[in-house]
CSV table of C-alpha atoms in Angstrom, one decimal:
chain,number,residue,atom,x,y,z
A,1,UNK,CA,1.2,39.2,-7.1
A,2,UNK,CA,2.8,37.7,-10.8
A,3,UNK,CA,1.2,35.3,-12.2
A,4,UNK,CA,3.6,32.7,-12.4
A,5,UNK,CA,4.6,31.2,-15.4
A,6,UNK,CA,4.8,27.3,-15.1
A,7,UNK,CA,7.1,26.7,-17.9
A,8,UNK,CA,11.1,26.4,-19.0
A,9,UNK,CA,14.4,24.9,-17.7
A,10,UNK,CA,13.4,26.3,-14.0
A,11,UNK,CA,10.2,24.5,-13.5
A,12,UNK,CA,12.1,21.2,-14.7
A,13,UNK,CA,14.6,22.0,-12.3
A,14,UNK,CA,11.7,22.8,-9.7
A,15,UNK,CA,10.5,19.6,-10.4
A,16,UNK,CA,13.8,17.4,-9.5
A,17,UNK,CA,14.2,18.9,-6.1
A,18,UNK,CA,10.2,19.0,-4.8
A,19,UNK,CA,10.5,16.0,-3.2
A,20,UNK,CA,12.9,17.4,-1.2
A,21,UNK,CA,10.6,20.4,-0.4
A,22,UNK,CA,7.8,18.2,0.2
A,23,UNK,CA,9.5,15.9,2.5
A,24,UNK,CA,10.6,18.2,4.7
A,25,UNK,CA,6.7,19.6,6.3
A,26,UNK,CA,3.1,18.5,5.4
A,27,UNK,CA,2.7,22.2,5.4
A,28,UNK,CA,4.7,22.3,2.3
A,29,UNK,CA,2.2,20.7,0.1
A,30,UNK,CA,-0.6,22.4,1.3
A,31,UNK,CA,1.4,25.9,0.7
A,32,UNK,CA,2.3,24.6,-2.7
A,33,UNK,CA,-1.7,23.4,-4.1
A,34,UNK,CA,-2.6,27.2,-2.3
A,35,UNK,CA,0.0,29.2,-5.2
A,36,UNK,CA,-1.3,26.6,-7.7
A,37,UNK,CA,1.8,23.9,-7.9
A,38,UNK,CA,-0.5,21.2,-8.7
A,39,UNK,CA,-2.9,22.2,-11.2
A,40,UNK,CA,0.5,23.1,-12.7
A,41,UNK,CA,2.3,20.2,-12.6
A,42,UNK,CA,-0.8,18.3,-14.3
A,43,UNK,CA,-0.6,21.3,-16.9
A,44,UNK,CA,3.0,20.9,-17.5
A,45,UNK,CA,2.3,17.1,-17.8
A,46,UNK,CA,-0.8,17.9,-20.3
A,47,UNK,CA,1.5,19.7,-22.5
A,48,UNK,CA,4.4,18.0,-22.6
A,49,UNK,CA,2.7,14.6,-23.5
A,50,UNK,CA,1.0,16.3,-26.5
A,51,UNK,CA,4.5,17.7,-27.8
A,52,UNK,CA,6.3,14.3,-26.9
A,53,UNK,CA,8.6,16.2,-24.5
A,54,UNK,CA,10.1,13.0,-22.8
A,55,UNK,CA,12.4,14.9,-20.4
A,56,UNK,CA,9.2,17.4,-19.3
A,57,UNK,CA,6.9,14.1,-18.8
A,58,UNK,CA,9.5,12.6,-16.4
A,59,UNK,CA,9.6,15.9,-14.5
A,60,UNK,CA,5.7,16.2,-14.3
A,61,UNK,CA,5.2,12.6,-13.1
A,62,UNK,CA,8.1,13.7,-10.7
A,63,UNK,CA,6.1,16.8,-9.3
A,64,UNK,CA,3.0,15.1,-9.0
A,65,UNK,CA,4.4,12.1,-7.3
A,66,UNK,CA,6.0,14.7,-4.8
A,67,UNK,CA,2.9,17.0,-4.3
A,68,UNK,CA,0.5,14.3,-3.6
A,69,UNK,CA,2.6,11.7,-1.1
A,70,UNK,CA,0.2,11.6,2.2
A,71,UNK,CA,-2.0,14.3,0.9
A,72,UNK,CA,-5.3,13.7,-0.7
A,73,UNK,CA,-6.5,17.3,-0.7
A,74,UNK,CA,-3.5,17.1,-3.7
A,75,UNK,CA,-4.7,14.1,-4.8
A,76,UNK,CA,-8.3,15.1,-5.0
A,77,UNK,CA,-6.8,18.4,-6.9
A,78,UNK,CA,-4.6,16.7,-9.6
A,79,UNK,CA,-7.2,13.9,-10.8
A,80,UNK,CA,-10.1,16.8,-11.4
A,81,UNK,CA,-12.6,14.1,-11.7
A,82,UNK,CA,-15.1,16.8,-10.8
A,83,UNK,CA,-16.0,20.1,-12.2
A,84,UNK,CA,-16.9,22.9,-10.2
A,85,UNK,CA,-20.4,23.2,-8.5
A,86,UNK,CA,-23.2,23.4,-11.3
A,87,UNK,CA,-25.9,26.0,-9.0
A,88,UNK,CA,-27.7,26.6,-12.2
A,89,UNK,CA,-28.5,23.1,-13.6
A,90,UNK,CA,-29.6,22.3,-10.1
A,91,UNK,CA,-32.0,25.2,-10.1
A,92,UNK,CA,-33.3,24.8,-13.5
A,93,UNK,CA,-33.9,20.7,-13.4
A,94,UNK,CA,-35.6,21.4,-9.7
A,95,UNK,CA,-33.4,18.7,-8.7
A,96,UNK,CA,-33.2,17.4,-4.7
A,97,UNK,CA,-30.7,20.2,-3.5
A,98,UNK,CA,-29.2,17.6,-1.2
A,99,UNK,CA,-27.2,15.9,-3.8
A,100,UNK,CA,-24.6,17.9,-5.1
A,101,UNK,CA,-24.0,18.0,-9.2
A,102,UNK,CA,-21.1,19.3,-10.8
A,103,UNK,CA,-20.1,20.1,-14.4
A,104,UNK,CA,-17.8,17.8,-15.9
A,105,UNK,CA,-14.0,18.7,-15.8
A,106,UNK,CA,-13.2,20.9,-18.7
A,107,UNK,CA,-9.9,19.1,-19.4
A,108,UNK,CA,-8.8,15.5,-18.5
A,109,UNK,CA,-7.1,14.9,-14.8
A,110,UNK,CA,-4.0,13.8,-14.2
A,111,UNK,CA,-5.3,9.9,-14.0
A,112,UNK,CA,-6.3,10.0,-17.7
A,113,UNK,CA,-2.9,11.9,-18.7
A,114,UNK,CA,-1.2,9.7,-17.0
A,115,UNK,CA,-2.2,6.8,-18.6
A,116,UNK,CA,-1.6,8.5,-21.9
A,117,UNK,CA,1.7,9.4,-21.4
A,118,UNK,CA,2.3,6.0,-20.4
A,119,UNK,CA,0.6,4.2,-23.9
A,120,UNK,CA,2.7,7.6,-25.8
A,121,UNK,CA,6.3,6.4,-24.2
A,122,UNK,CA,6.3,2.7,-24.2
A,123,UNK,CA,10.0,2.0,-24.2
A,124,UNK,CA,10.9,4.7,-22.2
A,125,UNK,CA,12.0,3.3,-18.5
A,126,UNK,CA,11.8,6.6,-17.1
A,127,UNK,CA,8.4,7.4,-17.9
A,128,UNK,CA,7.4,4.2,-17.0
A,129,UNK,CA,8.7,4.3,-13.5
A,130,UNK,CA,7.9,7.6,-12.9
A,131,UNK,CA,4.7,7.5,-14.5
A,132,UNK,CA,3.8,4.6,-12.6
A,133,UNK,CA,4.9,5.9,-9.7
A,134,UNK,CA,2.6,8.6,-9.8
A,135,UNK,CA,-0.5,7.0,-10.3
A,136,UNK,CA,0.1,4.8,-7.6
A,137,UNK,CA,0.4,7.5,-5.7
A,138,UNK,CA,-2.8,9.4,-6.7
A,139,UNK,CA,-4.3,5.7,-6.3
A,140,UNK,CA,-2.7,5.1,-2.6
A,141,UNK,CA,-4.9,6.2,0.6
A,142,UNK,CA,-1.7,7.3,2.6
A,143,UNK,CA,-2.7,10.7,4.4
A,144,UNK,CA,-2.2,9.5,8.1
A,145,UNK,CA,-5.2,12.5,9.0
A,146,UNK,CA,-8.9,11.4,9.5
A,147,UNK,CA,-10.5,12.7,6.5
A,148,UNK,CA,-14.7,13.3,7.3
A,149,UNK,CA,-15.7,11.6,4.2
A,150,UNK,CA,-14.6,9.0,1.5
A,151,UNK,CA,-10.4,9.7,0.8
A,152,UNK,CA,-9.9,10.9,-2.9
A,153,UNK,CA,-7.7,8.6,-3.4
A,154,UNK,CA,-10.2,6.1,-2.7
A,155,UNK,CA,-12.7,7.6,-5.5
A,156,UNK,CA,-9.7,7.8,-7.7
A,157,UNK,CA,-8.5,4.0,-7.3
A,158,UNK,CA,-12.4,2.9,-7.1
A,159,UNK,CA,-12.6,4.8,-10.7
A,160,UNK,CA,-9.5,2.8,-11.8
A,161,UNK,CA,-11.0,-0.9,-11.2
A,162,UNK,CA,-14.2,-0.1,-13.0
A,163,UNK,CA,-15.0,-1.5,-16.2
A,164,UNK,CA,-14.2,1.4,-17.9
A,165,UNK,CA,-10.8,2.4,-17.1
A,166,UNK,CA,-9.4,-1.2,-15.4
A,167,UNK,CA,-8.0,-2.7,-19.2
A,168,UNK,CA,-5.9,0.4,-19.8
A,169,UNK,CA,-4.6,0.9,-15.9
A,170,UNK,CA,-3.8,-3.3,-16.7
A,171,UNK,CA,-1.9,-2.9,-19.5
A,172,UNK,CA,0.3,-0.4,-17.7
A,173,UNK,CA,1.1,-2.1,-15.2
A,174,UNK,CA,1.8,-5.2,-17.8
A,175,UNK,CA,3.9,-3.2,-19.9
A,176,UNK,CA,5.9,-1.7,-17.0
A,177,UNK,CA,6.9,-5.1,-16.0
A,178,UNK,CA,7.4,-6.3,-19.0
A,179,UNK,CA,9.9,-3.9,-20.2
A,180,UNK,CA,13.4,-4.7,-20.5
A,181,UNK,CA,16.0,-2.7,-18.8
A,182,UNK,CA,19.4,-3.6,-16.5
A,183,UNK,CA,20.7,-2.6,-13.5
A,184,UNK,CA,19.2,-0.1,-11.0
A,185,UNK,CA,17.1,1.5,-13.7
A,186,UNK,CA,15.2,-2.3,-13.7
A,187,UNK,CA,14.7,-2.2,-9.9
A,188,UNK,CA,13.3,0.8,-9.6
A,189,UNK,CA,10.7,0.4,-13.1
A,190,UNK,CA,9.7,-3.2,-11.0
A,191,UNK,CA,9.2,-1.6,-8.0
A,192,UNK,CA,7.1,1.4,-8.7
A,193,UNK,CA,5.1,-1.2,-11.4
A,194,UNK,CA,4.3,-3.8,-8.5
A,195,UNK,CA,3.2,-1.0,-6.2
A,196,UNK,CA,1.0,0.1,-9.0
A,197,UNK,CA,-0.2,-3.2,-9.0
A,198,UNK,CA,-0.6,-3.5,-5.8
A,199,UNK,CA,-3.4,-0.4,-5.5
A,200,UNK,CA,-5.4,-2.4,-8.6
A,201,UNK,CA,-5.5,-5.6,-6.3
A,202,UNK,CA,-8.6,-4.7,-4.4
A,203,UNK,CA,-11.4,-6.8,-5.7
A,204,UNK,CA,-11.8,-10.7,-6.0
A,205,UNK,CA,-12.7,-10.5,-9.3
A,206,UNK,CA,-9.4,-8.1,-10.3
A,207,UNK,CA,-7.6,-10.2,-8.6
A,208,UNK,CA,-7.9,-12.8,-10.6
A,209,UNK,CA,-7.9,-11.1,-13.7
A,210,UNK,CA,-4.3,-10.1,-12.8
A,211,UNK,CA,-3.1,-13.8,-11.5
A,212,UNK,CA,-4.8,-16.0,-14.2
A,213,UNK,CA,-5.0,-14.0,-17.2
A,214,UNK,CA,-2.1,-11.1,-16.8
A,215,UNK,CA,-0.1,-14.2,-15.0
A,216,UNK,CA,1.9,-11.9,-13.1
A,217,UNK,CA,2.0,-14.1,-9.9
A,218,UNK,CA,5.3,-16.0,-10.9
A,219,UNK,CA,7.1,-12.7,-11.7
A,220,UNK,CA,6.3,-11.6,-7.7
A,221,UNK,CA,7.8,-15.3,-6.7
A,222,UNK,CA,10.6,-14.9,-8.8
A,223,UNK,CA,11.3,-11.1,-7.0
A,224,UNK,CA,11.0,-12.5,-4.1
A,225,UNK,CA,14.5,-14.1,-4.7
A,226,UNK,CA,16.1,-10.6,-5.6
A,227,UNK,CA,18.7,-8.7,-3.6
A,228,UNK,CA,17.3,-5.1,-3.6
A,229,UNK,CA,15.0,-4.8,-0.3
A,230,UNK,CA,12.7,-2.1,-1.9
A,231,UNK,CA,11.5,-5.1,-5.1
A,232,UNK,CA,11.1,-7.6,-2.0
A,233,UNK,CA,8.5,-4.9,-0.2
A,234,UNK,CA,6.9,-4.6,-3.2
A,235,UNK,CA,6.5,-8.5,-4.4
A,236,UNK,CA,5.4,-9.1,-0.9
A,237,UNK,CA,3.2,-6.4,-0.9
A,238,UNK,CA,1.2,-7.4,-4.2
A,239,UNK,CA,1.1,-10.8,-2.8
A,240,UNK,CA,-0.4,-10.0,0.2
A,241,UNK,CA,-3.0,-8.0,-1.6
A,242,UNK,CA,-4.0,-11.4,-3.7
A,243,UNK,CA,-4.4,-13.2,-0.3
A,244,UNK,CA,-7.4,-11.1,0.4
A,245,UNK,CA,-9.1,-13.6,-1.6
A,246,UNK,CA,-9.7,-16.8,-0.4
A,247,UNK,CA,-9.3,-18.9,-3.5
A,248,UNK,CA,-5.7,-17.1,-3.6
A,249,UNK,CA,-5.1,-18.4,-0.2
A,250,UNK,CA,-5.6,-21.8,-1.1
A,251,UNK,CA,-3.0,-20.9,-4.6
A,252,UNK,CA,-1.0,-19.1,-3.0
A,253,UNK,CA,0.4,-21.5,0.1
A,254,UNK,CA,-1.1,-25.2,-1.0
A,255,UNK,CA,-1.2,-25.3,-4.2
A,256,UNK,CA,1.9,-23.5,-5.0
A,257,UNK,CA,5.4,-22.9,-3.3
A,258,UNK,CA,4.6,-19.1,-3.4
A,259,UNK,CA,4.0,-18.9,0.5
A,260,UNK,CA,6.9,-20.4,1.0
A,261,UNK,CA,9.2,-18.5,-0.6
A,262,UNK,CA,7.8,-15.8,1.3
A,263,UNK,CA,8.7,-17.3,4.6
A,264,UNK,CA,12.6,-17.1,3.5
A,265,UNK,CA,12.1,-14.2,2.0
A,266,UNK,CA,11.3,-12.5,5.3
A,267,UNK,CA,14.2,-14.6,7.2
A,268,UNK,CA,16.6,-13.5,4.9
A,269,UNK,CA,15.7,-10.3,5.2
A,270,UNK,CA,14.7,-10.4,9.3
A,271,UNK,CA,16.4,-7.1,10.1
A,272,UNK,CA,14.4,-4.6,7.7
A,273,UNK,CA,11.2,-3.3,9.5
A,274,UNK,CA,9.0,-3.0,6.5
A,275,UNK,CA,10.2,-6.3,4.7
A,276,UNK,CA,9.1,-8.1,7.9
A,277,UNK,CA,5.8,-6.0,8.1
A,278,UNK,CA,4.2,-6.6,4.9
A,279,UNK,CA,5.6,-10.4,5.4
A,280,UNK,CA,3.8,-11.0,8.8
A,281,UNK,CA,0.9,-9.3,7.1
A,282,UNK,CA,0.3,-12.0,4.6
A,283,UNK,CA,1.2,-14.5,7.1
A,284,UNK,CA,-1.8,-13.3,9.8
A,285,UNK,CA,-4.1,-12.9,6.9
A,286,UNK,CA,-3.0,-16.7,5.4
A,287,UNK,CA,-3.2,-18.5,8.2
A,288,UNK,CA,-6.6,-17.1,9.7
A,289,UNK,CA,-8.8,-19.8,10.1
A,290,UNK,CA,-6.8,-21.9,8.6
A,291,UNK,CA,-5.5,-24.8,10.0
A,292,UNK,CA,-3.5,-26.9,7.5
A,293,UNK,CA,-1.8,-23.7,6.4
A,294,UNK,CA,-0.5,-22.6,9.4
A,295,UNK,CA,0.7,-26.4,9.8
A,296,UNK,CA,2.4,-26.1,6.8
A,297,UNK,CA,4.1,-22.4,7.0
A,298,UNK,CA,5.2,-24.0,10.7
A,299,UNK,CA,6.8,-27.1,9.6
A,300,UNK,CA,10.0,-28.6,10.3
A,301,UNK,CA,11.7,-26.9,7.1
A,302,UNK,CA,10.0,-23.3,7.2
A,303,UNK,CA,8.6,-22.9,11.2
A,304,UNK,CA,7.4,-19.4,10.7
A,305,UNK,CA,6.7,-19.3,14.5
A,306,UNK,CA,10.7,-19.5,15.0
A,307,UNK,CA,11.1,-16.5,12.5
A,308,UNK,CA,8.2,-14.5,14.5
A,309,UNK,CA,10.3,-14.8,17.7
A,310,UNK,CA,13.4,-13.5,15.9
A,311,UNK,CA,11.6,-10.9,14.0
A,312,UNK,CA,10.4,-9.9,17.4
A,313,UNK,CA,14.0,-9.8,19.1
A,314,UNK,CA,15.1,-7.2,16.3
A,315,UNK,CA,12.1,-5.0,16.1
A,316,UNK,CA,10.7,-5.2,19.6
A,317,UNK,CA,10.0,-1.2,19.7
A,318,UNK,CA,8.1,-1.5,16.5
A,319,UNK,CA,4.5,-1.3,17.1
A,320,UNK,CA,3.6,-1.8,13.2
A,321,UNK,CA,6.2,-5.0,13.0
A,322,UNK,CA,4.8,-6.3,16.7
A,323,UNK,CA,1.0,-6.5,15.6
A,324,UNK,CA,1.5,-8.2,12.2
A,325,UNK,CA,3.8,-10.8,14.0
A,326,UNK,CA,2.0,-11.4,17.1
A,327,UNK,CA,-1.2,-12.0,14.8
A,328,UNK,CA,0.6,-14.8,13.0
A,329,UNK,CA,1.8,-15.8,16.2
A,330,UNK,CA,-1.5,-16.3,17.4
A,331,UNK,CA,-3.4,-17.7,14.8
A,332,UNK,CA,-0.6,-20.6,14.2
A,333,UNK,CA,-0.1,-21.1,17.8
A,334,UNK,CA,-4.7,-21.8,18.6
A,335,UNK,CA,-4.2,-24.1,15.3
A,336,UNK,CA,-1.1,-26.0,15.1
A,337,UNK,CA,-0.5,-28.1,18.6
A,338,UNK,CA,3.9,-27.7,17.5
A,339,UNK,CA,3.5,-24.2,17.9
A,340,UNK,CA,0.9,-24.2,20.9
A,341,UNK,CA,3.5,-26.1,23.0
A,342,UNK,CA,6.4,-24.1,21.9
A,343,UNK,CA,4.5,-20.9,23.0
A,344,UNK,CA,4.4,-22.7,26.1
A,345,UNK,CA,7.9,-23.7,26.4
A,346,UNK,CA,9.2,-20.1,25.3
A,347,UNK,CA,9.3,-17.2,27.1
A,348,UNK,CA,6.7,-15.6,24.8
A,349,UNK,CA,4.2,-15.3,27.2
A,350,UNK,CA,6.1,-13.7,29.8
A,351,UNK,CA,7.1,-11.2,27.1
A,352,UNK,CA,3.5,-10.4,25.8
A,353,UNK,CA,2.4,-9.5,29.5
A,354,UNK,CA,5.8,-7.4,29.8
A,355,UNK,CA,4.6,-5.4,26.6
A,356,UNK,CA,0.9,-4.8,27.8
A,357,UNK,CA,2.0,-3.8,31.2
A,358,UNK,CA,4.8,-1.0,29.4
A,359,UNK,CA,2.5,-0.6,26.7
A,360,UNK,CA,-1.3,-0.1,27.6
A,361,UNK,CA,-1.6,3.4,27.8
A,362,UNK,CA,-0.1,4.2,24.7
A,363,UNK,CA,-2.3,4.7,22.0
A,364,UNK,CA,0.6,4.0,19.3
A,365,UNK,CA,0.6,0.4,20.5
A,366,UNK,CA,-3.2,-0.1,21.0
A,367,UNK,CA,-3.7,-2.9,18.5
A,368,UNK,CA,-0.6,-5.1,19.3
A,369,UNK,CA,-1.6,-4.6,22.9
A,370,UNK,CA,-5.0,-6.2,22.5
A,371,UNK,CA,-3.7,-8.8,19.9
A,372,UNK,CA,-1.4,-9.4,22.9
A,373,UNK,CA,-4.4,-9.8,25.4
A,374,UNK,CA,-6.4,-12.3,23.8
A,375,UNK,CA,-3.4,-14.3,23.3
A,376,UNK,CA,-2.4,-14.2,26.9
A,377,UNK,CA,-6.0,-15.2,27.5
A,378,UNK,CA,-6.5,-18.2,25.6
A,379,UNK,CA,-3.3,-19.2,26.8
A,380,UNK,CA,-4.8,-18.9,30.3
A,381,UNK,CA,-1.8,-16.3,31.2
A,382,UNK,CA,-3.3,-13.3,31.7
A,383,UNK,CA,-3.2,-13.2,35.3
A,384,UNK,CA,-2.2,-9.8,36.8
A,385,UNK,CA,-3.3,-7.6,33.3
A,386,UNK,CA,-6.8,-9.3,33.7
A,387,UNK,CA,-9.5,-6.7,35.3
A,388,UNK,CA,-11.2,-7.6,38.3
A,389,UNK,CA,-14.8,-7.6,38.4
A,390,UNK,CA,-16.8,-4.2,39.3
A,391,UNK,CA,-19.5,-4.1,41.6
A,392,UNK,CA,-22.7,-1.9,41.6
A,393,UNK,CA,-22.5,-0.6,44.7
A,394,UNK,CA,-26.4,-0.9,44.4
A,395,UNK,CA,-26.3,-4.4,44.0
C-alpha cells in the first residue's frame, strides 16, 4: 500500500471530524495507531509548532485529543517517552537481561511538544484549550480495560509532577486560566485548564504548590457559582483532588467557605449525574473520619444529608451517583447524631435493603451494594440480607 502523506487541507479537515470517528468504536482507535494516525498527528503537531502554523496546532491537539480518549496503547504511542529496545547495549554492558533498556526517543513526544506549543501561542484561546485539552488527556488513566502493568498514562502524568517537568506543566495551566477571553470560548479554555489541573493534583506536596503559591483555589470557588455545568464538573473536580490532602480538608471546609459553596453547588445542580458525582465524591472523602465537618456540611443552613436523599430520588439507577452518595450518607449519619436519627426517621433504610436485594448480583453495582451493607449493619437493619451462619458438617 501508499504511503500516506500526513499533510494539507485534508488532514486538517481529518482532524476536525476524528472525534467523531473515534467516538463511534474503541476499535476505531486501535485501527487508526495500526495505519500510523498517531505518530502522525504528533508529527503534524511537531511541524506546525516549528513554522507557527496556528490553525495546524489546533488541528493536531484536536487529533491527538481524539485518538487517545480511553486508550493508553495511544497514549503510550503519542508521548514516545521510550525508544525502541536497545539489544545491543544490553549485550555489550553484560547488563541483567531482566531489566529492559531502551534508546532514548529520537525526537520529543507529544508531552514536550505540547508544552511548547503552549509557551509558542500564549494568547491564543484555541491553542490553549485544545492544547490543554490534550495533555490532560495523555495525562488521564481513563481506558475502562484492565491493563497487566502500570497505565501509560500513569508514567506520563507521574513524569509530569517530577521536578523536572512540574514548573512548565504549572505555568500552563496558570496561563490557561489566566487568559482573558468572553463568552463560550472562556468556558471551554476554563474547563479543559481545570481538568488539566486536575491530573497535576496528585501529590501532597503539588497540591499545595498549586493552592498556596499558584492561588488557584479561589478561581475554583468562584466557578463554582457559574452557569455552564461542564466549568462546575471541573471546579468540583479539582477540588476534590486537593481534598486528598488532609491539611486541604481542614482549608477547604473549616477554615474557608469553599465546602460550602460546594454543597449548593451540587443542589443547584441536583439533576446532572456527573455534577452530583464528583460533588458526593468530595463530600465522602471530607467528611471521613471527620466529625465536626460532617456536623458542619449537615447543619441547619446546608444539611447535605437532605441533598443526598434528593440526589438519590433523581438518579436512583445510577450506580456511580448511588456509591458516592450513600458514602457521604454514611459517614455523616455514624458521626453527626441529627443525621443518625433522620436515617432513622426516613425511609432510607428500607430503601438500602430494597437496592441490595435488586442489586446483589450485579457486578455494576458491587460497591454501592456493600457501602449499602455496612450501613444497614451498623444501623442494626440488615435483617433478611444478613447470611446465616454455615456449619461444618464435621463439626
Amino acid at each position: 500500500a501508499e504511503r500516506i502523506a500526513w499533510k494539507g487541507e485534508g488532514v486538517l479537515a481529518f482532524c476536525k471530524v476524528l472525534p467523531d470517528i473515534c467516538r463511534c468504536s474503541a476499535i476505531n482507535r486501535g485501527a487508526l495507531r495500526d495505519g500510523g494516525a498517531v505518530t502522525a498527528m504528533v508529527g503534524l503537531l511537531r511541524a506546525a509548532v516549528t513554522a507557527g502554523d496556528e490553525a495546524g496546532t489546533v488541528a493536531a491537539c484536536i487529533g491527538i485529543t481524539a485518538l487517545c480518549t480511553a486508550n493508553d496503547g495511544n497514549k503510550k504511542d503519542a508521548a514516545a517517552l521510550r525508544g525502541e529496545f536497545n539489544e545491543d547495549e544490553l549485550v555489550a554492558t553484560d547488563a541483567d537481561y531482566r531489566t529492559p533498556l531502551f534508546k532514548a526517543p529520537d525526537q520529543a513526544g507529544a508531552l514536550d511538544i505540547l508544552l511548547e506549543a503552549l509557551a509558542t501561542f500564549q494568547e491564543s484561546v484555541p491553542v490553549q484549550t485544545h492544547g490543554c485539552g490534550a495533555l490532560r488527556t495523555l495525562l488521564c488513566d481513563d481506558d475502562p480495560r484492565q491493563a497487566s502493568c502500570v497505565p501509560s498514562a500513569v508514567e506520563n502524568r507521574e513524569r509530569a509532577v517530577n521536578e523536572d517537568h512540574f514548573p512548565a506543566y504549572r505555568m500552563a495551566v496558570e496561563r490557561a486560566l489566566h487568559l482573558p477571553a468572553s463568552g463560550k470560548a472562556l468556558l471551554r479554555l476554563q474547563e479543559n485548564g481545570m481538568l488539566l489541573l486536575r491530573e497535576l493534583a496528585t501529590r501532597q506536596d503539588r497540591i499545595h504548590t498549586l493552592v498556596y503559591q499558584c492561588k488557584l483555589l479561589p478561581m475554583m470557588e468562584a466557578a463554582l457559582k457559574d452557569g455552564d455545568e461542564r466549568v462546575v464538573r471541573a471546579s468540583l473536580a479539582v477540588i476534590r483532588a486537593f481534598a486528598f490532602s488532609d491539611e486541604m480538608k481542614e482549608q477547604l471546609a473549616v477554615e474557608s467557605k469553599v465546602a460550602i459553596q460546594c454543597v449548593l453547588a451540587v443542589r443547584r445542580h441536583a439533576k446532572i449525574a456527573p455534577i452530583v458525582e464528583q460533588g458526593f465524591g468530595l463530600f465522602a472523602n471530607l467528611t471521613m473520619r471527620k466529625p465536626h465537618i460532617a456536623t458542619r456540611l449537615n447543619g441547619t443552613e446546608f444539611r447535605v444529608f437532605a441533598v443526598g436523599q434528593m440526589v438519590l430520588e433523581h438518579h436512583k439507577e445510577k450506580p456511580s451517583v448511588v456509591k458516592s452518595v450513600l458514602q457521604t450518607m454514611r459517614n455523616v449519619a455514624t458521626q453527626d447524631d441529627a443525621a443518625a436519627l433522620e436515617v432513622k426517621e426516613s425511609d432510607l433504610l428500607d430503601e438500602m435493603l430494597t437496592l441490595v436485594r435488586a442489586h446483589g448480583q450485579d457486578g455494576r453495582w458491587r460497591s454501592p451494594v456493600e457501602i449499602a451493607k455496612q450501613f444497614l449493619r451498623e444501623f442494626r437493619a440488615d435483617d433478611g440480607i444478613r447470611k446465616a451462619a454455615e456449619w461444618n458438617e464435621f463439626y
